[in-house]
Amino acid sequence: KAGVTQTPRYLIKTRGQQVTLSCSPISGHRSVSWYQQTPGQGLQFLFEYFSETQRNKGNFPGRFSGRQFSNSRSEMNVSTLELGDSALYLCASSFSGRSSGELFFGEGSRLTVL
Amino acid sequence: EDQVTQSPEALRLQEGESSSLNCSYTVSGLRGLFWYRQDPGKGPEFLFTLYSAGEEKEKERLKATLTKKESFLHITAPKPEDSATYLCAVLGSGSARQLTFGSGTQLTVLP
């Protein structure tokens, strides 16, 4: 069974640009969550999608957005990039119809903003 | 607001030297406490879920326990392959209903 797949794995952008990250969950999983991981702040929740609907959202500015498609694949977008957006962005999926803490994470997309 | 504090930040053990990692939490209506393992350059890997005080879960050399205020991850006779960052997280029943992670304990097991 394939795990959670995130693309791209690494990317470098400059301030002011925008970026789109993609996540394919485990087959059959309908919930997808996104997290930002930095050395200073640790893992912070961005948002969660279930059946194409945003179910929950963390405390991030509106520059961070996401969506989920009918096949459960998800994308997140960050517009007007800032240096502080440099981080590992992790996607996680779960089968549960309710918010769950038993998540299956991908290997992440490492974003560097110059 | 849910909060999770893990200690120590880093721990170095000799192979075979047992120890415990601590996770203290405050949460509005605990729906679950979760332990994850994260290797460098990888995403976290789910280990355990604990739901209520007194509950224990075991997996190989790891045992997780839960009280009303904290959880412990006991590592018995660790091996170098147990080296990783161990993350604790809680899910509450408050309006946020989002997983809150601690900052982790970086464990190094020396051969």
XYZ file of C-alpha atoms in Angstrom:
225
model
C 0.000 0.000 0.000
C 1.547 3.293 -1.074
C 2.105 5.911 1.604
C 1.396 9.618 1.540
C 3.174 11.234 -1.389
C 4.229 14.859 -1.392
C 5.643 16.827 -4.279
C 7.950 18.529 -4.774
C 10.321 17.325 -2.070
C 12.543 20.403 -2.248
C 12.056 23.841 -3.679
C 13.669 27.251 -3.514
C 11.703 30.444 -4.021
C 12.344 34.146 -3.562
C 10.402 36.607 -1.443
C 7.143 37.700 -2.998
C 6.686 34.597 -5.123
C 3.999 32.020 -4.554
C 4.237 28.261 -4.219
C 1.889 25.304 -4.589
C 2.552 22.012 -2.825
C 0.791 18.766 -3.618
C -0.227 15.797 -1.488
C -1.647 12.410 -2.460
C -3.064 10.596 0.577
C -3.103 6.889 1.203
C -5.724 5.192 -0.937
C -9.052 5.242 0.864
C -8.119 8.058 3.222
C -10.472 11.003 2.916
C -8.972 13.359 5.483
C -5.869 15.389 4.674
C -4.107 17.738 7.077
C -1.224 20.098 6.524
C 1.450 21.084 9.046
C 4.373 23.485 9.035
C 7.510 22.344 10.842
C 10.311 24.729 11.796
C 13.151 24.381 14.327
C 11.794 27.253 16.399
C 8.040 26.567 16.381
C 7.931 22.819 15.888
C 4.916 21.279 14.186
C 2.064 23.708 13.676
C -1.338 22.870 12.243
C -2.313 24.670 9.052
C -5.620 23.161 7.964
C -7.577 19.963 7.521
C -9.776 18.871 4.641
C -12.366 16.133 4.505
C -14.438 15.324 1.447
C -13.312 18.516 -0.318
C -14.374 20.727 2.623
C -12.073 22.582 4.959
C -12.959 21.170 8.337
C -10.483 23.022 10.500
C -7.954 25.837 10.204
C -4.948 26.849 12.285
C -3.685 30.313 13.125
C -1.916 31.201 9.913
C -2.439 34.298 7.758
C -4.664 34.235 4.702
C -1.607 33.874 2.474
C -1.806 30.188 3.326
C -4.626 28.385 1.578
C -5.510 24.907 0.522
C -8.004 22.760 -1.253
C -8.949 19.146 -1.692
C -10.114 17.451 -4.845
C -12.744 14.776 -5.334
C -10.048 12.074 -5.400
C -8.880 13.282 -1.935
C -5.636 14.709 -3.315
C -4.842 18.060 -1.750
C -2.843 21.146 -2.559
C -1.708 24.009 -0.420
C -0.662 27.406 -1.682
C 1.385 30.119 -0.082
C 1.272 33.511 -1.746
C 3.603 36.488 -1.334
C 6.313 34.367 0.267
C 8.267 35.714 3.222
C 11.622 34.555 4.577
C 9.836 33.142 7.620
C 7.869 30.758 5.435
C 10.990 28.633 5.015
C 10.005 25.326 6.583
C 9.205 21.689 6.074
C 5.565 21.381 5.020
C 4.062 18.068 5.978
C 0.893 16.487 4.724
C -0.879 13.775 6.681
C -3.856 11.602 5.904
C -6.261 9.542 7.941
C -9.241 7.332 7.253
C -11.345 8.623 10.101
C -14.419 10.673 9.401
C -13.758 12.609 12.594
C -10.688 14.687 13.418
C -8.098 12.098 14.334
C -4.674 12.108 15.916
C -3.629 8.869 14.233
C -2.099 10.365 11.148
C 0.051 9.019 8.361
C 2.578 11.627 7.295
C 4.387 12.114 4.038
C 8.081 12.949 3.909
C 7.337 16.622 3.404
C 8.164 19.420 1.036
C 11.123 21.494 2.161
C 10.648 25.108 1.114
C 13.492 27.596 1.222
C 12.651 31.276 0.687
C 15.556 33.523 -0.273
C -5.647 26.728 24.323
C -4.142 23.238 24.354
C -0.485 23.068 25.363
C 2.142 20.308 25.269
C 5.586 20.478 26.865
C 8.167 17.762 26.346
C 11.311 17.138 28.383
C 14.164 16.767 28.108
C 14.844 18.513 24.799
C 17.662 16.097 24.100
C 18.777 12.832 25.674
C 21.872 10.769 25.055
C 21.882 7.161 26.248
C 24.277 4.285 26.015
C 22.927 1.201 24.313
C 20.986 -0.787 26.918
C 20.526 2.191 29.257
C 16.793 2.529 29.949
C 15.139 5.926 30.441
C 11.885 7.860 30.123
C 10.696 10.824 28.117
C 8.108 13.174 29.583
C 5.119 14.897 27.970
C 3.112 17.333 30.104
C -0.143 18.634 28.716
C -3.103 20.898 29.323
C -6.130 20.303 27.168
C -9.823 20.999 27.127
C -11.402 17.571 27.161
C -8.753 15.047 26.153
C -9.835 13.013 23.152
C -6.446 11.372 22.794
C -2.711 11.667 23.435
C -0.439 10.505 20.646
C 3.223 9.569 20.376
C 5.145 9.837 17.132
C 8.695 9.083 16.091
C 10.477 11.284 13.534
C 13.709 10.368 11.809
C 15.838 13.093 10.171
C 14.436 14.129 6.791
C 11.265 12.100 7.278
C 7.715 12.776 8.359
C 6.551 11.662 11.807
C 5.575 8.016 12.212
C 2.629 7.174 14.451
C 3.464 5.014 17.492
C 0.686 5.041 20.110
C -2.671 6.478 21.111
C -3.683 6.799 24.766
C -7.211 7.819 25.693
C -7.555 7.807 29.464
C -5.486 7.998 32.631
C -4.007 4.648 33.613
C -3.830 3.372 30.072
C -0.585 1.801 28.819
C 0.553 0.727 25.359
C 3.669 -1.240 24.408
C 5.596 -1.807 21.215
C 8.942 -3.579 21.259
C 11.224 -1.578 23.584
C 8.735 1.284 23.994
C 5.969 1.653 26.546
C 3.699 4.687 26.777
C 1.729 5.556 29.911
C -0.804 8.275 30.684
C -1.906 10.212 33.758
C -4.304 13.152 33.964
C -1.491 15.651 33.452
C 1.347 13.862 31.673
C 2.479 10.952 29.614
C 5.722 9.029 29.711
C 7.473 7.137 26.978
C 9.638 4.498 28.616
C 12.470 3.078 26.556
C 13.839 -0.221 27.813
C 17.321 -1.379 26.761
C 17.440 0.984 23.781
C 19.415 0.257 20.631
C 21.087 2.748 18.259
C 18.176 2.329 15.821
C 15.885 3.866 18.436
C 17.659 7.181 17.881
C 15.083 9.691 16.631
C 12.997 12.632 17.748
C 9.951 11.560 19.720
C 6.924 13.819 19.487
C 3.913 13.956 21.749
C 0.588 15.464 20.659
C -2.880 15.955 22.115
C -6.311 16.243 20.582
C -8.911 18.063 22.639
C -12.634 18.408 22.380
C -12.576 22.197 22.447
C -13.598 24.374 19.524
C -10.181 24.040 17.862
C -10.295 20.229 17.558
C -6.804 20.248 16.150
C -3.740 18.214 17.010
C -1.271 20.154 19.164
C 2.322 18.889 19.127
C 5.101 19.313 21.637
C 8.556 20.355 20.493
C 9.915 16.835 20.834
C 12.756 15.000 22.561
C 15.762 14.213 20.425
C 17.033 10.812 21.544
C 20.504 9.569 20.671
C 21.482 6.005 21.589
C 25.211 5.393 21.441
C 26.592 1.932 20.638
